[in-house]
GROMACS .gro file of C-alpha atoms in nm:
model
  323
    1UNK     CA    1  10.852   2.401  28.231
    2UNK     CA    2  11.217   2.444  28.220
    3UNK     CA    3  11.187   2.839  28.179
    4UNK     CA    4  10.974   2.870  28.482
    5UNK     CA    5  11.203   2.669  28.691
    6UNK     CA    6  11.497   2.856  28.584
    7UNK     CA    7  11.285   3.194  28.692
    8UNK     CA    8  11.228   3.053  29.024
    9UNK     CA    9  11.637   2.942  29.050
   10UNK     CA   10  11.715   3.306  28.954
   11UNK     CA   11  11.468   3.466  29.222
   12UNK     CA   12  11.628   3.237  29.520
   13UNK     CA   13  11.972   3.329  29.462
   14UNK     CA   14  11.895   3.699  29.439
   15UNK     CA   15  12.035   3.888  29.733
   16UNK     CA   16  11.763   4.001  29.997
   17UNK     CA   17  11.745   4.358  30.116
   18UNK     CA   18  11.957   4.432  30.414
   19UNK     CA   19  11.798   4.598  30.719
   20UNK     CA   20  11.937   4.955  30.772
   21UNK     CA   21  11.934   5.200  31.084
   22UNK     CA   22  11.682   5.399  30.909
   23UNK     CA   23  11.436   5.190  30.882
   24UNK     CA   24  11.387   5.166  31.254
   25UNK     CA   25  11.210   5.450  31.465
   26UNK     CA   26  11.315   5.497  31.829
   27UNK     CA   27  10.989   5.474  32.059
   28UNK     CA   28  11.031   5.666  32.413
   29UNK     CA   29  10.899   5.415  32.720
   30UNK     CA   30  10.603   5.584  32.912
   31UNK     CA   31  10.654   5.439  33.248
   32UNK     CA   32  10.276   5.549  33.352
   33UNK     CA   33  10.128   5.371  33.028
   34UNK     CA   34  10.293   5.022  33.129
   35UNK     CA   35  10.108   5.060  33.468
   36UNK     CA   36   9.773   5.098  33.278
   37UNK     CA   37   9.533   4.772  33.328
   38UNK     CA   38   9.334   4.684  33.035
   39UNK     CA   39   9.097   4.507  33.249
   40UNK     CA   40   8.779   4.685  33.374
   41UNK     CA   41   8.805   4.809  33.699
   42UNK     CA   42   8.597   4.612  33.933
   43UNK     CA   43   8.426   4.793  34.233
   44UNK     CA   44   8.207   4.526  34.491
   45UNK     CA   45   7.923   4.742  34.573
   46UNK     CA   46   7.887   4.879  34.245
   47UNK     CA   47   7.852   4.528  34.100
   48UNK     CA   48   7.588   4.447  34.397
   49UNK     CA   49   7.382   4.739  34.321
   50UNK     CA   50   7.381   4.675  33.944
   51UNK     CA   51   7.303   4.325  33.964
   52UNK     CA   52   7.050   4.389  34.228
   53UNK     CA   53   6.861   4.669  34.042
   54UNK     CA   54   6.866   4.487  33.688
   55UNK     CA   55   6.541   4.270  33.831
   56UNK     CA   56   6.227   4.479  33.785
   57UNK     CA   57   6.053   4.242  34.008
   58UNK     CA   58   6.330   4.377  34.287
   59UNK     CA   59   6.254   4.735  34.186
   60UNK     CA   60   5.862   4.708  34.219
   61UNK     CA   61   5.913   4.535  34.558
   62UNK     CA   62   6.179   4.770  34.691
   63UNK     CA   63   5.938   5.039  34.581
   64UNK     CA   64   5.615   4.877  34.774
   65UNK     CA   65   5.832   4.816  35.064
   66UNK     CA   66   5.959   5.175  35.063
   67UNK     CA   67   5.609   5.337  35.040
   68UNK     CA   68   5.474   5.089  35.318
   69UNK     CA   69   5.760   5.178  35.546
   70UNK     CA   70   5.692   5.564  35.489
   71UNK     CA   71   5.320   5.528  35.545
   72UNK     CA   72   5.394   5.329  35.831
   73UNK     CA   73   5.616   5.620  35.999
   74UNK     CA   74   5.477   5.891  35.858
   75UNK     CA   75   5.101   5.906  35.874
   76UNK     CA   76   5.080   5.800  36.245
   77UNK     CA   77   5.240   6.136  36.297
   78UNK     CA   78   4.932   6.324  36.187
   79UNK     CA   79   4.656   6.074  36.236
   80UNK     CA   80   4.724   6.055  36.632
   81UNK     CA   81   4.580   5.755  36.631
   82UNK     CA   82   4.498   5.574  36.955
   83UNK     CA   83   4.361   5.241  37.069
   84UNK     CA   84   4.207   5.420  37.415
   85UNK     CA   85   4.030   5.666  37.209
   86UNK     CA   86   3.658   5.578  37.211
   87UNK     CA   87   3.487   5.968  37.131
   88UNK     CA   88   3.302   5.821  36.837
   89UNK     CA   89   3.151   5.515  36.970
   90UNK     CA   90   2.816   5.672  37.027
   91UNK     CA   91   2.817   5.827  36.680
   92UNK     CA   92   2.613   5.580  36.479
   93UNK     CA   93   2.703   5.765  36.161
   94UNK     CA   94   3.083   5.709  36.201
   95UNK     CA   95   3.016   5.316  36.295
   96UNK     CA   96   3.093   5.023  36.028
   97UNK     CA   97   3.150   5.251  35.754
   98UNK     CA   98   3.259   5.045  35.440
   99UNK     CA   99   3.582   5.165  35.231
  100UNK     CA  100   3.506   5.492  35.063
  101UNK     CA  101   3.649   5.806  34.957
  102UNK     CA  102   3.611   5.973  35.280
  103UNK     CA  103   3.741   5.651  35.492
  104UNK     CA  104   3.958   5.448  35.293
  105UNK     CA  105   3.979   5.151  35.494
  106UNK     CA  106   3.628   5.209  35.652
  107UNK     CA  107   3.538   5.221  36.051
  108UNK     CA  108   3.527   5.021  36.313
  109UNK     CA  109   3.288   4.971  36.621
  110UNK     CA  110   3.401   5.260  36.803
  111UNK     CA  111   3.374   5.502  36.478
  112UNK     CA  112   3.777   5.487  36.448
  113UNK     CA  113   3.922   5.485  36.124
  114UNK     CA  114   4.062   5.131  36.015
  115UNK     CA  115   4.321   5.315  35.795
  116UNK     CA  116   4.464   5.514  36.080
  117UNK     CA  117   4.457   5.176  36.291
  118UNK     CA  118   4.621   4.980  36.025
  119UNK     CA  119   4.952   5.216  36.005
  120UNK     CA  120   4.960   5.295  36.371
  121UNK     CA  121   5.005   4.890  36.407
  122UNK     CA  122   5.229   4.866  36.073
  123UNK     CA  123   5.456   5.083  36.289
  124UNK     CA  124   5.469   4.878  36.566
  125UNK     CA  125   5.507   4.562  36.431
  126UNK     CA  126   5.779   4.668  36.193
  127UNK     CA  127   5.971   4.837  36.454
  128UNK     CA  128   5.986   4.521  36.681
  129UNK     CA  129   6.089   4.322  36.368
  130UNK     CA  130   6.371   4.574  36.286
  131UNK     CA  131   6.520   4.613  36.636
  132UNK     CA  132   6.518   4.264  36.716
  133UNK     CA  133   6.678   4.144  36.386
  134UNK     CA  134   6.959   4.405  36.428
  135UNK     CA  135   7.004   4.260  36.774
  136UNK     CA  136   7.004   3.908  36.707
  137UNK     CA  137   7.208   3.975  36.373
  138UNK     CA  138   7.479   4.157  36.562
  139UNK     CA  139   7.508   3.929  36.853
  140UNK     CA  140   7.506   3.632  36.662
  141UNK     CA  141   7.756   3.716  36.357
  142UNK     CA  142   7.991   3.858  36.637
  143UNK     CA  143   7.971   3.516  36.858
  144UNK     CA  144   7.947   3.303  36.574
  145UNK     CA  145   8.277   3.434  36.435
  146UNK     CA  146   8.434   3.345  36.770
  147UNK     CA  147   8.274   3.022  36.815
  148UNK     CA  148   8.362   2.910  36.466
  149UNK     CA  149   8.753   3.006  36.521
  150UNK     CA  150   8.809   2.867  36.893
  151UNK     CA  151   8.783   2.526  36.971
  152UNK     CA  152   8.758   2.583  37.362
  153UNK     CA  153   8.455   2.829  37.297
  154UNK     CA  154   8.330   2.536  37.064
  155UNK     CA  155   8.286   2.303  37.330
  156UNK     CA  156   8.087   2.521  37.570
  157UNK     CA  157   7.864   2.704  37.311
  158UNK     CA  158   7.777   2.367  37.173
  159UNK     CA  159   7.631   2.250  37.510
  160UNK     CA  160   7.436   2.553  37.541
  161UNK     CA  161   7.315   2.533  37.198
  162UNK     CA  162   7.197   2.175  37.240
  163UNK     CA  163   6.995   2.219  37.555
  164UNK     CA  164   6.829   2.580  37.433
  165UNK     CA  165   6.765   2.458  37.071
  166UNK     CA  166   6.540   2.187  37.209
  167UNK     CA  167   6.314   2.446  37.380
  168UNK     CA  168   6.051   2.608  37.141
  169UNK     CA  169   6.121   2.974  37.095
  170UNK     CA  170   5.780   3.042  37.115
  171UNK     CA  171   5.750   2.878  37.472
  172UNK     CA  172   6.027   3.111  37.605
  173UNK     CA  173   5.888   3.425  37.466
  174UNK     CA  174   5.560   3.383  37.610
  175UNK     CA  175   5.708   3.269  37.961
  176UNK     CA  176   5.943   3.549  37.996
  177UNK     CA  177   5.646   3.790  37.859
  178UNK     CA  178   5.410   3.653  38.171
  179UNK     CA  179   5.748   3.699  38.377
  180UNK     CA  180   5.845   4.047  38.278
  181UNK     CA  181   5.508   4.183  38.205
  182UNK     CA  182   5.364   4.313  37.881
  183UNK     CA  183   5.590   4.602  37.695
  184UNK     CA  184   5.738   4.708  37.400
  185UNK     CA  185   6.093   4.645  37.501
  186UNK     CA  186   5.992   4.344  37.714
  187UNK     CA  187   5.881   4.170  37.411
  188UNK     CA  188   6.187   4.279  37.209
  189UNK     CA  189   6.389   4.105  37.545
  190UNK     CA  190   6.191   3.806  37.509
  191UNK     CA  191   6.216   3.750  37.140
  192UNK     CA  192   6.593   3.797  37.136
  193UNK     CA  193   6.701   3.639  37.459
  194UNK     CA  194   6.774   3.311  37.293
  195UNK     CA  195   6.707   3.369  36.912
  196UNK     CA  196   7.077   3.502  36.870
  197UNK     CA  197   7.189   3.142  36.938
  198UNK     CA  198   7.062   2.993  36.602
  199UNK     CA  199   7.234   3.294  36.399
  200UNK     CA  200   7.523   3.234  36.603
  201UNK     CA  201   7.551   2.847  36.483
  202UNK     CA  202   7.490   2.900  36.128
  203UNK     CA  203   7.763   3.154  36.119
  204UNK     CA  204   8.009   2.916  36.333
  205UNK     CA  205   7.951   2.659  36.049
  206UNK     CA  206   8.030   2.900  35.741
  207UNK     CA  207   8.351   3.033  35.952
  208UNK     CA  208   8.474   2.664  36.024
  209UNK     CA  209   8.433   2.621  35.619
  210UNK     CA  210   8.638   2.957  35.564
  211UNK     CA  211   8.918   2.927  35.847
  212UNK     CA  212   9.102   2.591  35.700
  213UNK     CA  213   9.126   2.790  35.360
  214UNK     CA  214   9.485   2.835  35.258
  215UNK     CA  215   9.524   3.204  35.280
  216UNK     CA  216   9.369   3.194  35.636
  217UNK     CA  217   9.620   2.922  35.727
  218UNK     CA  218   9.891   3.099  35.608
  219UNK     CA  219   9.800   3.412  35.783
  220UNK     CA  220   9.770   3.204  36.125
  221UNK     CA  221  10.113   3.091  36.064
  222UNK     CA  222  10.233   3.434  36.007
  223UNK     CA  223  10.113   3.512  36.344
  224UNK     CA  224   9.779   3.716  36.238
  225UNK     CA  225   9.537   3.804  36.552
  226UNK     CA  226   9.258   3.603  36.564
  227UNK     CA  227   9.023   3.915  36.584
  228UNK     CA  228   9.205   4.074  36.260
  229UNK     CA  229   9.156   3.739  36.082
  230UNK     CA  230   8.809   3.744  36.171
  231UNK     CA  231   8.701   4.060  36.071
  232UNK     CA  232   8.936   4.104  35.767
  233UNK     CA  233   8.948   3.767  35.633
  234UNK     CA  234   8.670   3.579  35.707
  235UNK     CA  235   8.319   3.796  35.755
  236UNK     CA  236   8.389   3.983  35.441
  237UNK     CA  237   8.324   3.656  35.247
  238UNK     CA  238   8.002   3.589  35.437
  239UNK     CA  239   7.829   3.905  35.348
  240UNK     CA  240   7.563   3.738  35.130
  241UNK     CA  241   7.511   3.461  35.392
  242UNK     CA  242   7.460   3.762  35.676
  243UNK     CA  243   7.221   3.950  35.425
  244UNK     CA  244   7.027   3.636  35.378
  245UNK     CA  245   6.991   3.552  35.755
  246UNK     CA  246   6.852   3.936  35.794
  247UNK     CA  247   6.593   3.863  35.526
  248UNK     CA  248   6.481   3.573  35.681
  249UNK     CA  249   6.498   3.709  36.046
  250UNK     CA  250   6.266   4.060  35.964
  251UNK     CA  251   5.935   3.849  35.810
  252UNK     CA  252   5.987   3.614  36.091
  253UNK     CA  253   5.997   3.850  36.413
  254UNK     CA  254   5.710   4.056  36.267
  255UNK     CA  255   5.516   3.714  36.222
  256UNK     CA  256   5.579   3.613  36.601
  257UNK     CA  257   5.456   3.937  36.703
  258UNK     CA  258   5.167   3.939  36.521
  259UNK     CA  259   5.097   3.589  36.662
  260UNK     CA  260   5.155   3.679  37.034
  261UNK     CA  261   4.949   3.971  37.008
  262UNK     CA  262   4.670   3.765  36.821
  263UNK     CA  263   4.713   3.566  37.197
  264UNK     CA  264   4.694   3.884  37.376
  265UNK     CA  265   5.031   3.830  37.463
  266UNK     CA  266   5.365   4.051  37.448
  267UNK     CA  267   5.228   4.436  37.409
  268UNK     CA  268   5.076   4.677  37.657
  269UNK     CA  269   4.658   4.705  37.567
  270UNK     CA  270   4.741   5.066  37.458
  271UNK     CA  271   4.969   4.981  37.205
  272UNK     CA  272   4.835   4.903  36.848
  273UNK     CA  273   4.987   4.625  36.644
  274UNK     CA  274   4.894   4.419  36.323
  275UNK     CA  275   4.821   4.135  36.531
  276UNK     CA  276   4.637   4.292  36.784
  277UNK     CA  277   4.417   4.458  36.516
  278UNK     CA  278   4.381   4.088  36.350
  279UNK     CA  279   4.279   3.962  36.669
  280UNK     CA  280   4.031   4.241  36.738
  281UNK     CA  281   3.854   4.246  36.411
  282UNK     CA  282   3.829   3.847  36.331
  283UNK     CA  283   3.502   3.793  36.475
  284UNK     CA  284   3.383   4.061  36.177
  285UNK     CA  285   3.517   3.806  35.943
  286UNK     CA  286   3.187   3.747  35.769
  287UNK     CA  287   2.967   4.043  35.897
  288UNK     CA  288   3.245   4.320  35.813
  289UNK     CA  289   3.542   4.139  35.614
  290UNK     CA  290   3.695   4.428  35.532
  291UNK     CA  291   3.803   4.513  35.909
  292UNK     CA  292   3.976   4.165  35.925
  293UNK     CA  293   4.098   4.138  35.569
  294UNK     CA  294   4.284   4.491  35.507
  295UNK     CA  295   4.491   4.446  35.802
  296UNK     CA  296   4.608   4.120  35.690
  297UNK     CA  297   4.659   4.214  35.329
  298UNK     CA  298   4.889   4.489  35.441
  299UNK     CA  299   5.066   4.247  35.677
  300UNK     CA  300   5.138   4.010  35.389
  301UNK     CA  301   5.270   4.288  35.179
  302UNK     CA  302   5.499   4.408  35.459
  303UNK     CA  303   5.639   4.034  35.503
  304UNK     CA  304   5.661   3.924  35.123
  305UNK     CA  305   5.831   4.273  35.034
  306UNK     CA  306   6.073   4.261  35.289
  307UNK     CA  307   6.189   3.912  35.198
  308UNK     CA  308   6.176   3.932  34.822
  309UNK     CA  309   6.399   4.261  34.867
  310UNK     CA  310   6.625   4.098  35.125
  311UNK     CA  311   6.664   3.739  34.922
  312UNK     CA  312   6.769   3.936  34.583
  313UNK     CA  313   7.001   4.176  34.776
  314UNK     CA  314   7.157   3.862  34.925
  315UNK     CA  315   7.205   3.708  34.575
  316UNK     CA  316   7.324   4.028  34.435
  317UNK     CA  317   7.592   4.027  34.728
  318UNK     CA  318   7.738   3.718  34.624
  319UNK     CA  319   8.041   3.787  34.447
  320UNK     CA  320   7.969   3.491  34.199
  321UNK     CA  321   7.695   3.662  34.050
  322UNK     CA  322   7.873   3.933  33.931
  323UNK     CA  323   8.041   3.728  33.653
   0.00000   0.00000   0.00000
């Protein structure tokens, strides 16, 4: 034991090695290397599409939606379908044919192909829904953004909103349709003349939440113009909210058009739509059910696919889902 302790003491008093100049290597400084960021590069829209296409249900609904839209806008170009065409009404062999290889959706009482009628009607219904949604979203977002920032505008717009929001939208559309007459653009005007107020009020609430955050208060203190603060500091952060609104407006406007056409209000007598077809063929629900249920099925596929794709796109556009 004493010998072991003596050895340890001898090693403790042994002089340590001294570092010399040749032990060090001079490394050159690379200024470009110091600027390299090790974290992965983030791209907002790339992350949006990556999240969006990660869901198999979304991909299926997107393909279904694209097929329906292509059929709605391309097929009527070749069919030449017209509601006023009754050339086959006296041809008994062409009337009330059930779906087959020759007539995919069957034929009606006038001998017209239901397949052509459905896609011609879908074109009208989808066009009305898309145009009305774009108008309502554009006007609603712009008005709502300034509404949420300016207290003077807020006082005026709140009174207008409180009055109009208590009147049923369907009643307004019906009254305006009877006032201005039936027609494609008249119906769009009647559907959008007051609908933008709901979107504007919703955006106003979201803008009021965003405007009082620290960076917006600092930006306003530094003298940033209101318009720049709205379009640079606030609206880009509301992308997912706006997409959600659009995904809800599209199927709702299509449903409103179908309901009004079912009542015989809105469109001219020579304009086909899914609502008009459903109304026209509703008496055949039991005798020739394909005439009624096939337009209903196409309408359901349109509204469901648009809603699901829109909602999933809204979720994907939320930066919190990119983590």
